[in-house]
mmCIF file of C-alpha atoms in Angstrom:
data_model
loop_
_atom_site.group_PDB
_atom_site.id
_atom_site.type_symbol
_atom_site.label_atom_id
_atom_site.label_comp_id
_atom_site.label_asym_id
_atom_site.label_seq_id
_atom_site.Cartn_x
_atom_site.Cartn_y
_atom_site.Cartn_z
ATOM 1 C CA UNK A 1 79.494 100.707 185.778
ATOM 2 C CA UNK A 2 81.265 103.653 184.508
ATOM 3 C CA UNK A 3 83.329 103.027 181.166
ATOM 4 C CA UNK A 4 86.817 101.815 182.386
ATOM 5 C CA UNK A 5 90.042 102.184 180.296
ATOM 6 C CA UNK A 6 92.814 99.683 181.171
ATOM 7 C CA UNK A 7 96.225 99.560 179.814
ATOM 8 C CA UNK A 8 98.043 96.303 179.025
ATOM 9 C CA UNK A 9 101.455 95.197 177.932
ATOM 10 C CA UNK A 10 102.227 92.103 175.784
ATOM 11 C CA UNK A 11 105.746 90.962 176.157
ATOM 12 C CA UNK A 12 107.355 88.729 173.448
ATOM 13 C CA UNK A 13 111.103 87.771 173.667
ATOM 14 C CA UNK A 14 111.831 90.791 175.677
ATOM 15 C CA UNK A 15 109.908 93.291 173.474
ATOM 16 C CA UNK A 16 107.045 95.263 175.297
ATOM 17 C CA UNK A 17 104.039 95.886 173.037
ATOM 18 C CA UNK A 18 101.316 98.466 174.508
ATOM 19 C CA UNK A 19 97.665 97.885 174.140
ATOM 20 C CA UNK A 20 94.595 99.118 175.830
ATOM 21 C CA UNK A 21 91.074 98.082 176.389
ATOM 22 C CA UNK A 22 87.857 99.775 177.035
ATOM 23 C CA UNK A 23 85.355 97.995 179.142
ATOM 24 C CA UNK A 24 81.833 98.731 180.166
ATOM 25 C CA UNK A 25 78.364 97.214 180.992
ATOM 26 C CA UNK A 26 75.076 98.156 179.396
ATOM 27 C CA UNK A 27 71.567 96.437 179.327
ATOM 28 C CA UNK A 28 70.431 95.287 175.893
ATOM 29 C CA UNK A 29 67.300 93.303 174.661
ATOM 30 C CA UNK A 30 67.945 89.645 175.189
ATOM 31 C CA UNK A 31 69.268 87.692 172.153
ATOM 32 C CA UNK A 32 66.886 84.783 171.594
ATOM 33 C CA UNK A 33 68.118 81.421 170.206
ATOM 34 C CA UNK A 34 66.111 79.927 167.505
ATOM 35 C CA UNK A 35 66.344 76.590 169.102
ATOM 36 C CA UNK A 36 65.768 77.389 172.614
ATOM 37 C CA UNK A 37 63.042 79.884 173.500
ATOM 38 C CA UNK A 38 62.875 81.289 176.994
ATOM 39 C CA UNK A 39 61.203 84.402 178.130
ATOM 40 C CA UNK A 40 62.689 84.141 181.742
ATOM 41 C CA UNK A 41 65.223 87.019 181.104
ATOM 42 C CA UNK A 42 63.768 89.718 178.759
ATOM 43 C CA UNK A 43 67.131 91.564 179.038
ATOM 44 C CA UNK A 44 70.769 90.864 178.849
ATOM 45 C CA UNK A 45 73.325 92.469 181.118
ATOM 46 C CA UNK A 46 76.150 92.907 178.521
ATOM 47 C CA UNK A 47 79.752 92.933 179.604
ATOM 48 C CA UNK A 48 81.599 94.940 176.632
ATOM 49 C CA UNK A 49 85.292 94.646 176.106
ATOM 50 C CA UNK A 50 86.862 96.584 173.371
ATOM 51 C CA UNK A 51 90.321 96.219 172.059
ATOM 52 C CA UNK A 52 91.014 99.889 171.201
ATOM 53 C CA UNK A 53 94.638 100.162 170.659
ATOM 54 C CA UNK A 54 97.799 98.042 169.862
ATOM 55 C CA UNK A 55 101.470 99.286 169.813
ATOM 56 C CA UNK A 56 101.456 102.983 171.061
ATOM 57 C CA UNK A 57 103.702 104.970 173.217
ATOM 58 C CA UNK A 58 103.226 105.381 176.960
ATOM 59 C CA UNK A 59 105.245 106.555 179.920
ATOM 60 C CA UNK A 60 106.719 103.195 180.377
ATOM 61 C CA UNK A 61 107.257 101.662 176.798
ATOM 62 C CA UNK A 62 107.594 103.227 173.519
ATOM 63 C CA UNK A 63 105.979 101.960 170.096
ATOM 64 C CA UNK A 64 107.611 99.233 168.450
ATOM 65 C CA UNK A 65 108.973 100.518 165.273
ATOM 66 C CA UNK A 66 108.858 98.897 161.808
ATOM 67 C CA UNK A 67 105.910 96.486 162.437
ATOM 68 C CA UNK A 68 104.089 95.510 159.246
ATOM 69 C CA UNK A 69 100.190 94.851 159.182
ATOM 70 C CA UNK A 70 100.727 91.075 159.348
ATOM 71 C CA UNK A 71 102.982 91.467 162.365
ATOM 72 C CA UNK A 72 100.179 93.521 164.267
ATOM 73 C CA UNK A 73 97.742 90.842 163.119
ATOM 74 C CA UNK A 74 99.825 88.124 164.608
ATOM 75 C CA UNK A 75 100.183 89.947 167.898
ATOM 76 C CA UNK A 76 96.492 90.741 167.986
ATOM 77 C CA UNK A 77 95.892 86.996 168.080
ATOM 78 C CA UNK A 78 97.621 86.704 171.363
ATOM 79 C CA UNK A 79 95.775 89.828 172.845
ATOM 80 C CA UNK A 80 92.535 88.272 171.380
ATOM 81 C CA UNK A 81 92.669 85.034 173.161
ATOM 82 C CA UNK A 82 93.586 86.614 176.580
ATOM 83 C CA UNK A 83 90.679 89.113 176.270
ATOM 84 C CA UNK A 84 88.174 86.459 175.362
ATOM 85 C CA UNK A 85 89.564 84.498 178.419
ATOM 86 C CA UNK A 86 89.122 87.512 180.537
ATOM 87 C CA UNK A 87 85.478 88.437 179.217
ATOM 88 C CA UNK A 88 84.174 84.976 180.076
ATOM 89 C CA UNK A 89 85.544 85.285 183.643
ATOM 90 C CA UNK A 90 84.197 88.726 184.056
ATOM 91 C CA UNK A 91 80.788 87.687 182.663
ATOM 92 C CA UNK A 92 80.699 84.712 184.941
ATOM 93 C CA UNK A 93 81.365 86.802 187.969
ATOM 94 C CA UNK A 94 78.156 89.016 186.967
ATOM 95 C CA UNK A 95 75.810 86.143 186.782
ATOM 96 C CA UNK A 96 74.166 86.615 190.179
ATOM 97 C CA UNK A 97 74.342 90.522 189.719
ATOM 98 C CA UNK A 98 72.330 90.130 186.545
ATOM 99 C CA UNK A 99 69.844 87.855 188.004
ATOM 100 C CA UNK A 100 68.832 90.163 190.533
ATOM 101 C CA UNK A 101 67.662 92.355 187.802
ATOM 102 C CA UNK A 102 65.969 89.620 185.895
ATOM 103 C CA UNK A 103 68.572 89.736 183.209
ATOM 104 C CA UNK A 104 71.355 87.296 181.840
ATOM 105 C CA UNK A 105 74.902 88.131 182.042
ATOM 106 C CA UNK A 106 76.333 87.951 178.488
ATOM 107 C CA UNK A 107 79.872 89.160 177.132
ATOM 108 C CA UNK A 108 80.784 90.889 174.084
ATOM 109 C CA UNK A 109 84.147 91.306 172.532
ATOM 110 C CA UNK A 110 84.895 94.365 170.274
ATOM 111 C CA UNK A 111 87.888 94.901 168.047
ATOM 112 C CA UNK A 112 88.455 98.713 167.342
ATOM 113 C CA UNK A 113 92.231 98.512 167.154
ATOM 114 C CA UNK A 114 92.400 98.744 163.346
ATOM 115 C CA UNK A 115 90.557 102.101 163.614
ATOM 116 C CA UNK A 116 90.745 103.416 167.161
ATOM 117 C CA UNK A 117 88.495 106.294 168.240
ATOM 118 C CA UNK A 118 90.565 109.588 167.797
ATOM 119 C CA UNK A 119 89.127 110.593 171.244
ATOM 120 C CA UNK A 120 90.597 107.654 172.864
ATOM 121 C CA UNK A 121 93.971 108.154 171.118
ATOM 122 C CA UNK A 122 93.925 111.771 172.509
ATOM 123 C CA UNK A 123 93.139 110.665 175.923
ATOM 124 C CA UNK A 124 95.988 108.134 175.954
ATOM 125 C CA UNK A 125 98.389 110.612 175.047
ATOM 126 C CA UNK A 126 97.064 113.261 177.574
ATOM 127 C CA UNK A 127 97.201 110.751 180.407
ATOM 128 C CA UNK A 128 101.054 109.824 179.312
ATOM 129 C CA UNK A 129 101.951 113.215 178.747
ATOM 130 C CA UNK A 130 100.455 114.053 182.186
ATOM 131 C CA UNK A 131 102.391 111.165 183.973
ATOM 132 C CA UNK A 132 105.746 111.985 182.266
ATOM 133 C CA UNK A 133 105.631 115.659 183.438
ATOM 134 C CA UNK A 134 105.130 114.824 187.152
ATOM 135 C CA UNK A 135 106.735 117.100 189.765
ATOM 136 C CA UNK A 136 106.244 117.280 193.657
ATOM 137 C CA UNK A 137 105.084 120.931 193.128
ATOM 138 C CA UNK A 138 101.982 119.716 191.253
ATOM 139 C CA UNK A 139 100.730 117.905 194.250
ATOM 140 C CA UNK A 140 101.293 120.892 196.513
ATOM 141 C CA UNK A 141 98.541 123.412 197.513
ATOM 142 C CA UNK A 142 97.465 125.664 200.098
ATOM 143 C CA UNK A 143 94.213 123.687 200.788
ATOM 144 C CA UNK A 144 96.171 120.627 201.700
ATOM 145 C CA UNK A 145 95.848 119.913 205.558
ATOM 146 C CA UNK A 146 92.855 122.370 205.938
ATOM 147 C CA UNK A 147 90.118 119.984 205.040
ATOM 148 C CA UNK A 148 88.221 118.507 208.102
ATOM 149 C CA UNK A 149 87.763 114.953 206.993
ATOM 150 C CA UNK A 150 85.292 112.633 208.915
ATOM 151 C CA UNK A 151 83.885 109.269 208.704
ATOM 152 C CA UNK A 152 85.199 105.779 207.638
ATOM 153 C CA UNK A 153 84.087 103.043 205.395
ATOM 154 C CA UNK A 154 81.964 103.741 202.346
ATOM 155 C CA UNK A 155 81.944 107.488 202.476
ATOM 156 C CA UNK A 156 84.009 110.073 204.206
ATOM 157 C CA UNK A 157 83.114 113.692 204.397
ATOM 158 C CA UNK A 158 85.324 116.774 203.990
ATOM 159 C CA UNK A 159 84.505 120.399 204.868
ATOM 160 C CA UNK A 160 86.567 123.724 204.925
ATOM 161 C CA UNK A 161 86.070 126.141 207.392
ATOM 162 C CA UNK A 162 86.707 129.180 205.070
ATOM 163 C CA UNK A 163 84.143 127.914 202.449
ATOM 164 C CA UNK A 164 81.186 126.749 204.494
ATOM 165 C CA UNK A 165 79.057 125.954 201.687
ATOM 166 C CA UNK A 166 81.261 123.144 200.266
ATOM 167 C CA UNK A 167 80.447 119.717 201.584
ATOM 168 C CA UNK A 168 82.820 116.931 199.760
ATOM 169 C CA UNK A 169 81.549 113.356 199.955
ATOM 170 C CA UNK A 170 84.736 111.126 199.331
ATOM 171 C CA UNK A 171 83.624 107.733 197.996
ATOM 172 C CA UNK A 172 85.174 104.440 199.286
ATOM 173 C CA UNK A 173 85.808 101.426 197.194
ATOM 174 C CA UNK A 174 82.992 99.411 195.542
ATOM 175 C CA UNK A 175 83.920 95.703 195.718
ATOM 176 C CA UNK A 176 82.074 95.081 192.130
ATOM 177 C CA UNK A 177 83.929 98.022 190.527
ATOM 178 C CA UNK A 178 87.008 98.737 192.809
ATOM 179 C CA UNK A 179 88.865 101.052 190.399
ATOM 180 C CA UNK A 180 85.901 103.422 189.873
ATOM 181 C CA UNK A 181 84.663 105.604 192.399
ATOM 182 C CA UNK A 182 81.448 107.831 192.436
ATOM 183 C CA UNK A 183 81.973 110.969 194.570
ATOM 184 C CA UNK A 184 79.659 114.322 195.022
ATOM 185 C CA UNK A 185 80.296 117.651 196.016
ATOM 186 C CA UNK A 186 77.565 119.772 197.565
ATOM 187 C CA UNK A 187 77.808 123.569 196.912
ATOM 188 C CA UNK A 188 74.978 124.947 199.007
ATOM 189 C CA UNK A 189 71.676 122.977 197.910
ATOM 190 C CA UNK A 190 73.245 121.577 194.687
ATOM 191 C CA UNK A 191 75.116 118.371 194.378
ATOM 192 C CA UNK A 192 77.783 117.924 191.683
ATOM 193 C CA UNK A 193 78.644 114.200 190.810
ATOM 194 C CA UNK A 194 82.307 113.410 190.141
ATOM 195 C CA UNK A 195 83.527 110.147 188.823
ATOM 196 C CA UNK A 196 87.150 109.255 189.823
ATOM 197 C CA UNK A 197 89.126 106.581 187.880
ATOM 198 C CA UNK A 198 91.906 104.923 189.610
ATOM 199 C CA UNK A 199 94.790 104.025 187.104
ATOM 200 C CA UNK A 200 98.092 102.627 188.330
ATOM 201 C CA UNK A 201 101.181 103.307 190.402
ATOM 202 C CA UNK A 202 103.908 105.207 188.155
ATOM 203 C CA UNK A 203 107.604 105.568 188.712
ATOM 204 C CA UNK A 204 108.821 109.100 187.872
ATOM 205 C CA UNK A 205 110.893 109.413 184.745
ATOM 206 C CA UNK A 206 113.664 110.826 186.607
ATOM 207 C CA UNK A 207 114.763 110.688 190.074
ATOM 208 C CA UNK A 208 112.684 113.010 192.005
ATOM 209 C CA UNK A 209 112.841 114.147 195.676
ATOM 210 C CA UNK A 210 109.896 114.412 197.967
ATOM 211 C CA UNK A 211 109.217 116.919 200.577
ATOM 212 C CA UNK A 212 111.326 114.675 203.081
ATOM 213 C CA UNK A 213 114.398 114.652 200.873
ATOM 214 C CA UNK A 214 113.996 110.839 200.065
ATOM 215 C CA UNK A 215 113.396 109.908 196.379
ATOM 216 C CA UNK A 216 109.707 109.420 195.323
ATOM 217 C CA UNK A 217 109.417 105.757 194.588
ATOM 218 C CA UNK A 218 106.063 106.020 192.762
ATOM 219 C CA UNK A 219 102.801 108.078 192.433
ATOM 220 C CA UNK A 220 99.327 106.749 192.102
ATOM 221 C CA UNK A 221 97.437 108.452 189.325
ATOM 222 C CA UNK A 222 93.713 109.103 189.472
ATOM 223 C CA UNK A 223 91.480 110.768 186.935
ATOM 224 C CA UNK A 224 88.627 113.069 188.085
ATOM 225 C CA UNK A 225 86.120 113.524 185.223
ATOM 226 C CA UNK A 226 84.901 117.142 185.094
ATOM 227 C CA UNK A 227 81.083 117.347 184.594
ATOM 228 C CA UNK A 228 81.578 119.348 181.496
ATOM 229 C CA UNK A 229 84.342 117.159 180.115
ATOM 230 C CA UNK A 230 84.547 116.520 176.376
ATOM 231 C CA UNK A 231 87.508 114.182 176.589
ATOM 232 C CA UNK A 232 86.009 111.104 178.119
ATOM 233 C CA UNK A 233 83.375 108.823 176.389
ATOM 234 C CA UNK A 234 80.343 108.653 176.827
ATOM 235 C CA UNK A 235 80.046 112.649 177.003
ATOM 236 C CA UNK A 236 77.297 113.280 179.452
ATOM 237 C CA UNK A 237 75.214 116.458 179.902
ATOM 238 C CA UNK A 238 76.361 118.333 182.972
ATOM 239 C CA UNK A 239 73.793 118.393 186.015
ATOM 240 C CA UNK A 240 70.936 120.777 185.670
ATOM 241 C CA UNK A 241 71.418 124.242 187.368
ATOM 242 C CA UNK A 242 75.318 123.880 187.557
ATOM 243 C CA UNK A 243 77.345 126.154 185.412
ATOM 244 C CA UNK A 244 81.156 125.669 184.322
ATOM 245 C CA UNK A 245 82.513 127.794 187.135
ATOM 246 C CA UNK A 246 80.588 125.823 189.904
ATOM 247 C CA UNK A 247 81.467 122.393 188.401
ATOM 248 C CA UNK A 248 85.111 123.556 188.346
ATOM 249 C CA UNK A 249 84.978 124.714 191.910
ATOM 250 C CA UNK A 250 83.632 121.311 192.910
ATOM 251 C CA UNK A 251 86.089 119.335 191.027
ATOM 252 C CA UNK A 252 89.067 121.271 192.665
ATOM 253 C CA UNK A 253 87.862 120.728 196.060
ATOM 254 C CA UNK A 254 87.194 117.030 195.384
ATOM 255 C CA UNK A 255 90.765 116.994 194.002
ATOM 256 C CA UNK A 256 92.394 118.456 197.043
ATOM 257 C CA UNK A 257 90.307 116.748 199.490
ATOM 258 C CA UNK A 258 91.018 113.341 197.817
ATOM 259 C CA UNK A 259 94.797 113.855 197.652
ATOM 260 C CA UNK A 260 94.774 115.011 201.479
ATOM 261 C CA UNK A 261 92.710 111.897 202.507
ATOM 262 C CA UNK A 262 94.564 109.252 200.435
ATOM 263 C CA UNK A 263 98.136 110.786 200.882
ATOM 264 C CA UNK A 264 97.585 110.269 204.644
ATOM 265 C CA UNK A 265 97.042 106.429 203.876
ATOM 266 C CA UNK A 266 99.660 106.003 201.233
ATOM 267 C CA UNK A 267 102.729 104.073 201.462
ATOM 268 C CA UNK A 268 106.134 105.803 202.459
ATOM 269 C CA UNK A 269 107.561 107.532 199.378
ATOM 270 C CA UNK A 270 104.380 107.260 197.387
ATOM 271 C CA UNK A 271 102.588 110.502 196.018
ATOM 272 C CA UNK A 272 99.096 110.724 195.249
ATOM 273 C CA UNK A 273 98.484 112.703 191.911
ATOM 274 C CA UNK A 274 95.152 113.644 190.211
ATOM 275 C CA UNK A 275 94.562 114.541 186.563
ATOM 276 C CA UNK A 276 91.275 116.367 185.686
ATOM 277 C CA UNK A 277 89.661 115.257 182.439
#
């Protein structure tokens, strides 16, 4: 599972408090009890849930002013209980999957909100700033409508007559991880993996008219992870044999093919938007 950033809002007496969590899965050596010793599962499939930020500004709600440290500690208690409950449910839902790999499913709650990672704070600001600055022109491009999209179900493909060396594999939805998508773009004989994260539907800050003259009610924001990205953790090495220009070309084609494919299926007055990270 690719790391997943989620935004949450705690509402108390009409006050909205933003927080975010970072969740991921990894395999770790099994933790053994001193009382019960079993070697049936040598590894644990660990569900990690990190509370990363509390009370920051996003596109919908500003940070709450004049909160003391004690105030934030008290609010963290509400978030902590909810996250522990969610973590138990998430872990319980992965028991069968873990058993298939001879693992136990275990959960671990991290609390990083007192000292959030600077890279995550910067990522939040980048996403919020991008959403706030939405314009219809941003989702228009000469390539839109020119991709030939074929297939249904798990993968669709997109090709472009003018660039026959490009083959875009548009991923479907993984039921086990429905908000993260793993696509690929083939350039000649090389394949470039591109992860896509689905965030949320966002209402424009100001009334914005679409091409048909009707107000845009919302836009659905996706993030595509550039293979050379330095803003999304964990930072990975780019694919062997792919340079920056080739990777950028692949991401751009995935972006416009993705928008064309999903815009055709979107609700009326909903726009598909993509930010490249």
